[in-house]
Amino acid sequence: STLVWISMRMLLSWIADEDLETDHVDAVKAFTQATVDHDIYVEMPDGFSSDGYVLLLLKALEGIKQGAYLWYQHNKAALTRLGFVSWTNEPNLYRHPETGFRAGVFADDGLFGFAKSKQTEYLNFKREYGKLINIGSYDSIAPAVRFVGCEITRNRDQRTLTITQRRYIEQMEEEFKSRISRQETPYGNSKQQREKFEELVRKDSDQPKVDRGKFLQVCGKLIWPSSLTRPDISHFVGTVTQLTMDPREDHLEWGFICMGYLSATKNLGITFGG
């Protein structure tokens, strides 16, 4: 179980609305902190092997099937012990009823929010949390500037918080630079292109087939920002992903057109508060 995007945006909107300070907490080798729940034997690692011997696993290893679930349970038990409560339908969003602290957990990353007037109380909590979960340093605060792949900027005067994915889009530009040209909309630069796009799912394409894996890769690159910070391409992505069973060259080209739009508008994002 991990924080879903709509829940992450909810957490950020609370932080903006309540003008909370933020602290980005990263658990050290998180999955290996939880105790395993079954008898699991593993071969000894290279350099320590001895013929005929195996090891009884006491702590989880990254890669075992139940690793993520065991870490989630371990971390949840720690936060619950320290007074946090979560929602039944979103177990990775937490609030501390007495202090008003908020928290969201995505895998081994935690984003905590607290009122500036309660910074001393928060550091006391973080010290106790650090006794239960290995988070490295627990006597300082690291204001969140990046979380789950997006950049976070604040305007404290206006009490706003903005999330963008500029770095992600720049990496996408570099990966597909030979196919991307800047576009004014996700559908191209003209009304004719938009009309042509609307015909995608209404008629069969006579273009050559393309490798399905390659098409899925392009769709995946677009789904991520569509889900997180760029709802302006959601209609485009929802349409194009209907074509994954029989992708054609023109379908793939539309994916690159949308990438060109993201390239031209990489500073756009979602702003909360104000």
CSV table of C-alpha atoms in Angstrom, one decimal:
chain,number,residue,atom,x,y,z
A,1,SER,CA,0.0,0.0,0.0
A,2,THR,CA,1.3,3.4,-0.9
A,3,LEU,CA,0.1,7.0,-1.3
A,4,VAL,CA,-1.9,7.5,-4.5
A,5,TRP,CA,-1.7,10.7,-6.5
A,6,ILE,CA,-5.1,12.2,-5.6
A,7,SER,CA,-4.3,11.6,-1.9
A,8,MET,CA,-0.9,13.3,-2.3
A,9,ARG,CA,-2.5,16.3,-3.9
A,10,MET,CA,-5.0,16.4,-1.0
A,11,LEU,CA,-2.1,16.4,1.5
A,12,LEU,CA,-0.4,19.3,-0.4
A,13,SER,CA,-3.6,21.3,-0.5
A,14,TRP,CA,-4.0,20.9,3.3
A,15,ILE,CA,-0.4,22.1,3.8
A,16,ALA,CA,-1.0,25.1,1.7
A,17,ASP,CA,-4.4,25.9,3.2
A,18,GLU,CA,-3.1,25.6,6.8
A,19,ASP,CA,0.2,27.3,5.9
A,20,LEU,CA,2.2,24.4,7.4
A,21,GLU,CA,6.0,23.9,7.4
A,22,THR,CA,7.2,20.8,5.7
A,23,ASP,CA,9.8,18.1,6.4
A,24,HIS,CA,10.8,15.4,3.9
A,25,VAL,CA,11.8,12.2,5.8
A,26,ASP,CA,13.5,9.3,4.0
A,27,ALA,CA,13.7,6.0,5.8
A,28,VAL,CA,17.1,4.3,5.5
A,29,LYS,CA,16.9,1.0,3.6
A,30,ALA,CA,13.2,0.9,4.6
A,31,PHE,CA,12.2,-2.6,3.5
A,32,THR,CA,15.0,-4.2,5.5
A,33,GLN,CA,13.8,-2.6,8.7
A,34,ALA,CA,10.7,-4.9,9.0
A,35,THR,CA,10.7,-8.3,10.6
A,36,VAL,CA,9.7,-11.2,8.2
A,37,ASP,CA,6.5,-13.0,9.0
A,38,HIS,CA,7.4,-16.4,7.7
A,39,ASP,CA,10.4,-18.8,7.9
A,40,ILE,CA,12.5,-17.8,4.9
A,41,TYR,CA,15.9,-19.2,4.1
A,42,VAL,CA,18.4,-17.5,1.8
A,43,GLU,CA,21.7,-18.5,0.3
A,44,MET,CA,24.7,-16.8,1.8
A,45,PRO,CA,26.0,-13.8,-0.3
A,46,ASP,CA,29.1,-14.0,-2.4
A,47,GLY,CA,32.2,-13.8,-0.3
A,48,PHE,CA,30.5,-15.3,2.7
A,49,SER,CA,29.3,-18.6,1.3
A,50,SER,CA,30.0,-22.0,2.9
A,51,ASP,CA,29.0,-25.2,1.3
A,52,GLY,CA,25.9,-26.7,2.6
A,53,TYR,CA,24.8,-23.6,4.7
A,54,VAL,CA,21.9,-21.2,4.3
A,55,LEU,CA,20.7,-18.3,6.4
A,56,LEU,CA,17.4,-17.9,8.3
A,57,LEU,CA,16.1,-14.5,7.3
A,58,LEU,CA,15.2,-12.3,10.3
A,59,LYS,CA,14.6,-9.0,8.5
A,60,ALA,CA,13.0,-8.5,5.1
A,61,LEU,CA,15.1,-8.1,2.0
A,62,GLU,CA,14.3,-5.8,-0.9
A,63,GLY,CA,12.7,-8.0,-3.6
A,64,ILE,CA,10.8,-10.5,-1.4
A,65,LYS,CA,7.1,-10.6,-2.2
A,66,GLN,CA,5.9,-9.3,1.1
A,67,GLY,CA,8.6,-6.7,1.6
A,68,ALA,CA,6.6,-3.6,0.8
A,69,TYR,CA,3.6,-4.8,2.9
A,70,LEU,CA,5.8,-5.6,5.9
A,71,TRP,CA,7.4,-2.1,5.7
A,72,TYR,CA,4.0,-0.5,5.4
A,73,GLN,CA,2.8,-2.4,8.6
A,74,HIS,CA,6.1,-1.6,10.4
A,75,ASN,CA,5.9,2.1,9.6
A,76,LYS,CA,2.2,2.4,10.3
A,77,ALA,CA,2.7,0.8,13.8
A,78,ALA,CA,5.3,3.4,14.6
A,79,LEU,CA,3.1,6.4,13.5
A,80,THR,CA,0.1,4.9,15.3
A,81,ARG,CA,2.1,4.4,18.5
A,82,LEU,CA,3.1,8.1,18.4
A,83,GLY,CA,-0.6,9.2,18.1
A,84,PHE,CA,-1.2,9.5,14.4
A,85,VAL,CA,-4.4,8.2,12.9
A,86,SER,CA,-5.2,7.4,9.2
A,87,TRP,CA,-8.3,7.0,7.1
A,88,THR,CA,-9.9,3.7,6.3
A,89,ASN,CA,-10.0,4.4,2.6
A,90,GLU,CA,-6.5,6.0,2.5
A,91,PRO,CA,-4.2,4.3,5.0
A,92,ASN,CA,-1.1,6.3,3.9
A,93,LEU,CA,-2.5,9.7,4.9
A,94,TYR,CA,-2.2,10.5,8.6
A,95,ARG,CA,-3.1,13.3,11.0
A,96,HIS,CA,-2.2,13.8,14.6
A,97,PRO,CA,-5.4,14.9,16.4
A,98,GLU,CA,-3.7,16.7,19.2
A,99,THR,CA,-0.9,18.6,17.4
A,100,GLY,CA,-2.5,18.9,13.9
A,101,PHE,CA,0.6,17.4,12.3
A,102,ARG,CA,-0.1,15.9,8.9
A,103,ALA,CA,1.8,13.1,7.1
A,104,GLY,CA,1.7,11.2,3.8
A,105,VAL,CA,3.8,8.1,3.1
A,106,PHE,CA,5.0,7.0,-0.3
A,107,ALA,CA,7.1,3.8,-0.1
A,108,ASP,CA,10.1,4.9,2.0
A,109,ASP,CA,9.4,8.7,1.7
A,110,GLY,CA,7.4,10.6,4.2
A,111,LEU,CA,6.1,14.2,3.9
A,112,PHE,CA,5.2,15.8,7.2
A,113,GLY,CA,3.5,19.1,7.8
A,114,PHE,CA,3.4,21.1,11.0
A,115,ALA,CA,2.6,24.6,12.2
A,116,LYS,CA,5.6,26.8,12.7
A,117,SER,CA,4.5,27.5,16.3
A,118,LYS,CA,4.8,23.8,17.0
A,119,GLN,CA,8.3,23.2,15.6
A,120,THR,CA,9.7,22.1,19.0
A,121,GLU,CA,6.8,19.6,19.5
A,122,TYR,CA,7.5,18.3,16.0
A,123,LEU,CA,11.2,17.8,16.6
A,124,ASN,CA,10.3,15.9,19.8
A,125,PHE,CA,8.0,13.7,17.7
A,126,LYS,CA,10.7,13.2,15.1
A,127,ARG,CA,13.2,12.1,17.8
A,128,GLU,CA,10.8,9.5,19.1
A,129,TYR,CA,9.9,8.4,15.5
A,130,GLY,CA,13.7,8.0,14.9
A,131,LYS,CA,13.8,5.5,17.7
A,132,LEU,CA,11.3,3.3,16.0
A,133,ILE,CA,12.2,3.9,12.3
A,134,ASN,CA,15.7,4.4,11.1
A,135,ILE,CA,15.6,7.8,9.4
A,136,GLY,CA,19.2,8.8,9.9
A,137,SER,CA,19.3,12.3,11.3
A,138,TYR,CA,16.3,13.3,13.4
A,139,ASP,CA,17.4,16.6,14.9
A,140,SER,CA,16.9,18.8,11.8
A,141,ILE,CA,14.2,19.6,9.3
A,142,ALA,CA,14.5,19.3,5.5
A,143,PRO,CA,11.7,21.4,3.9
A,144,ALA,CA,10.3,19.5,0.9
A,145,VAL,CA,11.4,20.8,-2.5
A,146,ARG,CA,10.8,17.5,-4.3
A,147,PHE,CA,8.5,14.6,-3.5
A,148,VAL,CA,7.5,11.5,-5.5
A,149,GLY,CA,9.0,13.0,-8.6
A,150,CYS,CA,7.6,16.5,-8.6
A,151,GLU,CA,9.1,19.8,-7.6
A,152,ILE,CA,7.4,21.8,-4.8
A,153,THR,CA,7.6,25.6,-4.6
A,154,ARG,CA,6.0,27.8,-2.0
A,155,ASN,CA,4.9,31.5,-1.9
A,156,ARG,CA,4.5,32.1,1.8
A,157,ASP,CA,3.1,35.6,1.3
A,158,GLN,CA,0.3,34.3,-0.8
A,159,ARG,CA,0.1,31.0,1.1
A,160,THR,CA,0.3,29.0,-2.1
A,161,LEU,CA,2.1,25.7,-3.0
A,162,THR,CA,2.8,24.7,-6.6
A,163,ILE,CA,3.9,21.3,-7.9
A,164,THR,CA,5.6,20.9,-11.3
A,165,GLN,CA,7.5,18.1,-13.1
A,166,ARG,CA,10.0,20.3,-15.0
A,167,ARG,CA,12.9,17.9,-14.4
A,168,TYR,CA,10.9,14.9,-15.5
A,169,ILE,CA,9.9,16.6,-18.7
A,170,GLU,CA,13.5,17.6,-19.4
A,171,GLN,CA,14.6,14.0,-19.0
A,172,MET,CA,11.8,13.0,-21.4
A,173,GLU,CA,13.0,15.7,-23.9
A,174,GLU,CA,16.5,14.2,-23.8
A,175,GLU,CA,15.3,10.7,-24.3
A,176,PHE,CA,13.1,11.4,-27.3
A,177,LYS,CA,14.8,14.6,-28.6
A,178,SER,CA,14.9,13.2,-32.2
A,179,ARG,CA,11.1,12.9,-32.2
A,180,ILE,CA,9.9,16.0,-30.2
A,181,SER,CA,9.1,19.4,-31.5
A,182,ARG,CA,7.3,22.1,-29.5
A,183,GLN,CA,3.5,22.3,-29.8
A,184,GLU,CA,0.9,24.8,-28.7
A,185,THR,CA,-1.6,22.2,-27.5
A,186,PRO,CA,-1.5,18.4,-26.8
A,187,TYR,CA,-3.2,18.0,-30.1
A,188,GLY,CA,-0.8,20.0,-32.2
A,189,ASN,CA,-0.7,23.6,-33.6
A,190,SER,CA,-3.9,23.7,-35.7
A,191,LYS,CA,-7.6,23.1,-35.7
A,192,GLN,CA,-7.1,20.5,-38.5
A,193,GLN,CA,-4.8,18.5,-36.2
A,194,ARG,CA,-7.3,18.6,-33.4
A,195,GLU,CA,-10.1,17.3,-35.7
A,196,LYS,CA,-7.8,14.6,-37.0
A,197,PHE,CA,-7.0,13.5,-33.4
A,198,GLU,CA,-10.8,13.2,-32.6
A,199,GLU,CA,-11.0,10.6,-35.4
A,200,LEU,CA,-8.4,8.4,-33.8
A,201,VAL,CA,-10.8,6.0,-32.0
A,202,ARG,CA,-13.6,6.3,-34.6
A,203,LYS,CA,-11.8,4.8,-37.6
A,204,ASP,CA,-9.1,2.2,-38.3
A,205,SER,CA,-5.7,3.5,-39.1
A,206,ASP,CA,-4.0,2.5,-42.4
A,207,GLN,CA,-0.6,3.3,-41.0
A,208,PRO,CA,2.0,0.6,-40.4
A,209,LYS,CA,2.0,-1.2,-37.1
A,210,VAL,CA,4.5,-0.2,-34.5
A,211,ASP,CA,6.1,-2.2,-31.7
A,212,ARG,CA,3.6,-2.4,-28.9
A,213,GLY,CA,6.3,-2.2,-26.2
A,214,LYS,CA,7.5,1.1,-27.7
A,215,PHE,CA,4.0,2.5,-27.8
A,216,LEU,CA,3.4,1.5,-24.2
A,217,GLN,CA,6.6,3.2,-23.2
A,218,VAL,CA,5.5,6.4,-24.7
A,219,CYS,CA,2.0,6.1,-23.1
A,220,GLY,CA,3.7,5.5,-19.8
A,221,LYS,CA,5.8,8.6,-20.1
A,222,LEU,CA,2.6,10.6,-20.6
A,223,ILE,CA,0.4,8.9,-17.9
A,224,TRP,CA,2.8,9.9,-15.1
A,225,PRO,CA,2.4,13.7,-15.5
A,226,SER,CA,-1.2,13.4,-16.5
A,227,SER,CA,-1.9,11.7,-13.2
A,228,LEU,CA,0.3,13.9,-11.0
A,229,THR,CA,0.6,17.5,-12.2
A,230,ARG,CA,-0.8,18.0,-15.7
A,231,PRO,CA,-4.5,17.4,-15.9
A,232,ASP,CA,-4.5,19.4,-19.1
A,233,ILE,CA,-3.3,16.3,-21.0
A,234,SER,CA,-5.7,13.9,-19.3
A,235,HIS,CA,-8.2,13.8,-22.2
A,236,PHE,CA,-5.4,13.2,-24.7
A,237,VAL,CA,-3.9,10.4,-22.6
A,238,GLY,CA,-7.2,8.8,-22.0
A,239,THR,CA,-7.9,8.7,-25.8
A,240,VAL,CA,-4.4,7.5,-26.9
A,241,THR,CA,-4.2,4.7,-24.3
A,242,GLN,CA,-7.4,3.1,-25.8
A,243,LEU,CA,-5.2,2.2,-28.8
A,244,THR,CA,-2.6,0.0,-27.0
A,245,MET,CA,-4.0,-3.3,-28.5
A,246,ASP,CA,-3.2,-2.3,-32.1
A,247,PRO,CA,-0.8,0.7,-32.2
A,248,ARG,CA,0.1,2.3,-35.5
A,249,GLU,CA,2.7,4.8,-36.6
A,250,ASP,CA,0.3,7.7,-36.5
A,251,HIS,CA,-0.8,6.8,-33.0
A,252,LEU,CA,2.9,6.8,-31.9
A,253,GLU,CA,3.4,10.2,-33.5
A,254,TRP,CA,0.5,11.7,-31.5
A,255,GLY,CA,2.3,10.6,-28.4
A,256,PHE,CA,5.4,12.6,-29.5
A,257,ILE,CA,3.1,15.6,-30.3
A,258,CYS,CA,1.8,15.6,-26.7
A,259,MET,CA,5.4,15.3,-25.5
A,260,GLY,CA,6.2,18.4,-27.6
A,261,TYR,CA,3.4,20.3,-25.8
A,262,LEU,CA,4.8,19.3,-22.4
A,263,SER,CA,8.2,20.5,-23.6
A,264,ALA,CA,6.8,23.9,-24.5
A,265,THR,CA,4.9,24.2,-21.2
A,266,LYS,CA,7.2,22.5,-18.7
A,267,ASN,CA,6.8,25.2,-16.1
A,268,LEU,CA,3.0,24.6,-15.8
A,269,GLY,CA,1.7,22.7,-12.8
A,270,ILE,CA,-1.0,22.7,-10.1
A,271,THR,CA,-1.2,25.5,-7.5
A,272,PHE,CA,-2.9,25.0,-4.2
A,273,GLY,CA,-4.1,27.7,-1.7
A,274,GLY,CA,-4.2,31.4,-2.2
